[in-house]
mmCIF file of C-alpha atoms in Angstrom:
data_model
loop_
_atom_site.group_PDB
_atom_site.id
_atom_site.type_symbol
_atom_site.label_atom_id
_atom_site.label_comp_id
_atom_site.label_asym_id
_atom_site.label_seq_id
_atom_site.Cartn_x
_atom_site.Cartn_y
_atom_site.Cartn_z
ATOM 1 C CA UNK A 1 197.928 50.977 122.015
ATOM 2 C CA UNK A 2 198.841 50.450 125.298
ATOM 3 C CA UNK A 3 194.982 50.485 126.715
ATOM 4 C CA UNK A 4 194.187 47.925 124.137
ATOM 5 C CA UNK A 5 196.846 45.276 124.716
ATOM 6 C CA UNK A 6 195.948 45.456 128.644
ATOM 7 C CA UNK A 7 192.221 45.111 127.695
ATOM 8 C CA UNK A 8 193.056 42.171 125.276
ATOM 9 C CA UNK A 9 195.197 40.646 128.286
ATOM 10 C CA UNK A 10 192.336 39.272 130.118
ATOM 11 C CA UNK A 11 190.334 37.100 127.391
ATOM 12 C CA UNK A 12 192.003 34.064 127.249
ATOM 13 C CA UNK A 13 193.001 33.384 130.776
ATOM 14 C CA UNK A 14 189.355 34.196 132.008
ATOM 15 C CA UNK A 15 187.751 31.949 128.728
ATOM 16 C CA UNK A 16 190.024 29.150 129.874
ATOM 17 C CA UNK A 17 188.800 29.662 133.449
ATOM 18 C CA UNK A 18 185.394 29.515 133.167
ATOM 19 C CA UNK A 19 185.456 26.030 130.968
ATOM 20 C CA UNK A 20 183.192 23.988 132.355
ATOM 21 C CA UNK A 21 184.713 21.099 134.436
ATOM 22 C CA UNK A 22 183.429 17.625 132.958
ATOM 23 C CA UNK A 23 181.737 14.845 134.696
ATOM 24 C CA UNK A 24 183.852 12.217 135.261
ATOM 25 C CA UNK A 25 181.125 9.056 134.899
ATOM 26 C CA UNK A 26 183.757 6.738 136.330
ATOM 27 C CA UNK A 27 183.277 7.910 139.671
ATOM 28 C CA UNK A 28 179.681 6.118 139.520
ATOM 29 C CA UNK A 29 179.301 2.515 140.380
ATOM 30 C CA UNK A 30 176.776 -0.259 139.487
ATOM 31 C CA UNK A 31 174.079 -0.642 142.253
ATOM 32 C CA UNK A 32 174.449 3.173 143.818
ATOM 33 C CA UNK A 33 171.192 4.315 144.288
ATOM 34 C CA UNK A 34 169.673 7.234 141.881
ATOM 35 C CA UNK A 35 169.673 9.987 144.915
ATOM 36 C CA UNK A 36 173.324 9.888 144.756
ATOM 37 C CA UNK A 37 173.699 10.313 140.762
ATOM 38 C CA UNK A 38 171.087 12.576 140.961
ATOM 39 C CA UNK A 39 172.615 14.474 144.080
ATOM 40 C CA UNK A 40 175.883 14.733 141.812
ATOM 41 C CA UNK A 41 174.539 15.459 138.627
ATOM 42 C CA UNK A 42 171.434 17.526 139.349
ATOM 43 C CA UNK A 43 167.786 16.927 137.854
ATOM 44 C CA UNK A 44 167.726 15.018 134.412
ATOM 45 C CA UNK A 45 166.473 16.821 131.215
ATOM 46 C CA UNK A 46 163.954 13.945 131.003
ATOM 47 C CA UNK A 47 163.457 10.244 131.188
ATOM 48 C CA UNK A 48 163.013 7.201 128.711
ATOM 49 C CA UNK A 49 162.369 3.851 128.691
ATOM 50 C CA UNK A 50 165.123 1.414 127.363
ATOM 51 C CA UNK A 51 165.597 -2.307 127.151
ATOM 52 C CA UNK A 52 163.250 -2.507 130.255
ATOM 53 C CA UNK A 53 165.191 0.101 132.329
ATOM 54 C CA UNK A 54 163.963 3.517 133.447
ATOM 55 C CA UNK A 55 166.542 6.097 132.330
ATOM 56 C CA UNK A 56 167.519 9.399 133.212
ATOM 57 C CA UNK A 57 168.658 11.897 130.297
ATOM 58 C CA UNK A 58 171.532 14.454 131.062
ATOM 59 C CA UNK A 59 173.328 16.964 128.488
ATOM 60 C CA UNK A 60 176.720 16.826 130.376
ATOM 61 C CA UNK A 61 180.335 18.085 129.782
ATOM 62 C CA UNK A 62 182.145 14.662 130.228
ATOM 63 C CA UNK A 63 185.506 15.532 128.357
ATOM 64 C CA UNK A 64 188.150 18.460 128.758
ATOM 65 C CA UNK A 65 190.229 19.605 131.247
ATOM 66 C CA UNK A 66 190.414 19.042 134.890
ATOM 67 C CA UNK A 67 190.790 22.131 137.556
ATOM 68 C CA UNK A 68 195.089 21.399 137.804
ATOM 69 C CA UNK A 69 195.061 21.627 133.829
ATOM 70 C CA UNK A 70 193.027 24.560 133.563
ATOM 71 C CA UNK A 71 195.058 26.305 136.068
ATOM 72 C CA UNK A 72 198.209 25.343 134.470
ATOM 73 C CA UNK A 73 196.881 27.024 130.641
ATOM 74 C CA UNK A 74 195.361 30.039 132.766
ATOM 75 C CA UNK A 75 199.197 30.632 134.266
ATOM 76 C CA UNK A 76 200.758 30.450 131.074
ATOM 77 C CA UNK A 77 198.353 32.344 129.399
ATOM 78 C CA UNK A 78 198.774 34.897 131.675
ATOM 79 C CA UNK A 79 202.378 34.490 131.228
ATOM 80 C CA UNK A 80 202.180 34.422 127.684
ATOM 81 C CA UNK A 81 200.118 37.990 128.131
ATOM 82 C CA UNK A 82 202.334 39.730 130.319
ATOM 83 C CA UNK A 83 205.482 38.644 128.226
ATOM 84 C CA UNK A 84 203.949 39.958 124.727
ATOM 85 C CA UNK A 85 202.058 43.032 126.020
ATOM 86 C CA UNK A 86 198.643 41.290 125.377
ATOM 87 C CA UNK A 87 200.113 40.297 121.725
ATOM 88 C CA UNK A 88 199.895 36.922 122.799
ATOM 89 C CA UNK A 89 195.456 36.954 122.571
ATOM 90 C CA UNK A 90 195.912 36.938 118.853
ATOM 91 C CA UNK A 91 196.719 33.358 118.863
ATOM 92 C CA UNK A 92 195.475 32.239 122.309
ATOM 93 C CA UNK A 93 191.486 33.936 122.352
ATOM 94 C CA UNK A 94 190.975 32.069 118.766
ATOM 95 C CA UNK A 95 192.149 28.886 120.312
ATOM 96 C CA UNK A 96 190.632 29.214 123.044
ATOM 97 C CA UNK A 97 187.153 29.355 120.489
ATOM 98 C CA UNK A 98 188.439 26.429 118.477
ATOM 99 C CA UNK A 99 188.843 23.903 121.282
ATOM 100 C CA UNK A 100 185.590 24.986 123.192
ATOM 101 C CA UNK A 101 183.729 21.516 124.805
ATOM 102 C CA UNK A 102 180.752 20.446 123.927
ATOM 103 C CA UNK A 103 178.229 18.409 126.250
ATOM 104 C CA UNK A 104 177.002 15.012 125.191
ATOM 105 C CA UNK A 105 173.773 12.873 125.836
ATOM 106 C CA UNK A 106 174.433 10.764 128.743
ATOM 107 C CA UNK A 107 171.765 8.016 130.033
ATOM 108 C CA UNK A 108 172.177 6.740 133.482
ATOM 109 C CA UNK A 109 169.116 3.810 133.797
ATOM 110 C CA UNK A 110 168.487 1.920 136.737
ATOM 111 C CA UNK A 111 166.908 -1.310 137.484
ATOM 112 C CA UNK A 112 163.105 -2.048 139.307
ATOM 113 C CA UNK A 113 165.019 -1.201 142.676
ATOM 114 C CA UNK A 114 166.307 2.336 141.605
ATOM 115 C CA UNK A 115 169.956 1.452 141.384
ATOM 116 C CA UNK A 116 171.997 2.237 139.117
ATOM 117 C CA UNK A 117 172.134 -0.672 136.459
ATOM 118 C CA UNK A 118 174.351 1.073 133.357
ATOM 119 C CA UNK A 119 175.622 4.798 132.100
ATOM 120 C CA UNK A 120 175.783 5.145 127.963
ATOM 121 C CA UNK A 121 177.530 8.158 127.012
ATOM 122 C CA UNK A 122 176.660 9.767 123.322
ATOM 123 C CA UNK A 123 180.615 10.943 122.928
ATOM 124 C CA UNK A 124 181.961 6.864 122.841
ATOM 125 C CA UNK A 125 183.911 7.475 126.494
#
């Protein structure tokens, strides 16, 4: 029993550690030039043409936690672990599952002079 609630004690903490961190597209401006989005963002998934504009596609994590959050659920998790014996992963691991992100289209297209002219984000944010 006691090997099995100190393997279970690491699942949680360590899921909610390694969610990704989103994007946060607010930190990009009209006008910035593409080598910066790009050199923040990595290399698009692909391009398209819309309403004139040459756009860059991205699958991106744009909602969820930041890194203070995520360290404050990984303490208490942990806390929540060592207090219970590892009891605690019977309700923590599933949530952890439940409220997993998910990444969303994002288009950033720029105008003839490779500036950033808008950002359209599939989740509505």
């Amino acid at each position: 029993m006691a090997i099995t609630c100190t393997a279970l004690m690491g699942c949680s903490p360590m899921m909610e550690a390694d969610r990704p961190t989103p994007v946060d597209l607010s930190q990009f401006h009209k006008n910035e030039p593409r080598l910066k989005v790009v050199s923040v963002v990595g290399a698009p998934q692909g391009h398209i043409n819309d309403k004139g504009l040459s756009c860059d596609v991205y699958k991106l994590y744009t909602e969820g936690h930041n890194l203070l959050s995520k360290g404050l659920i990984t303490t208490g998790e942990v806390l929540g672990d060592v207090a219970t014996l590892g009891l605690a992963e019977i309700f923590f691991t599933p949530a952890q599952s439940m409220t997993k992100e998910h990444k969303h289209t994002v288009l950033f297209c720029y105008g003839p002079n490779d500036t950033l002219a808008q950002i359209s984000n599939s989740s509505g944010t």
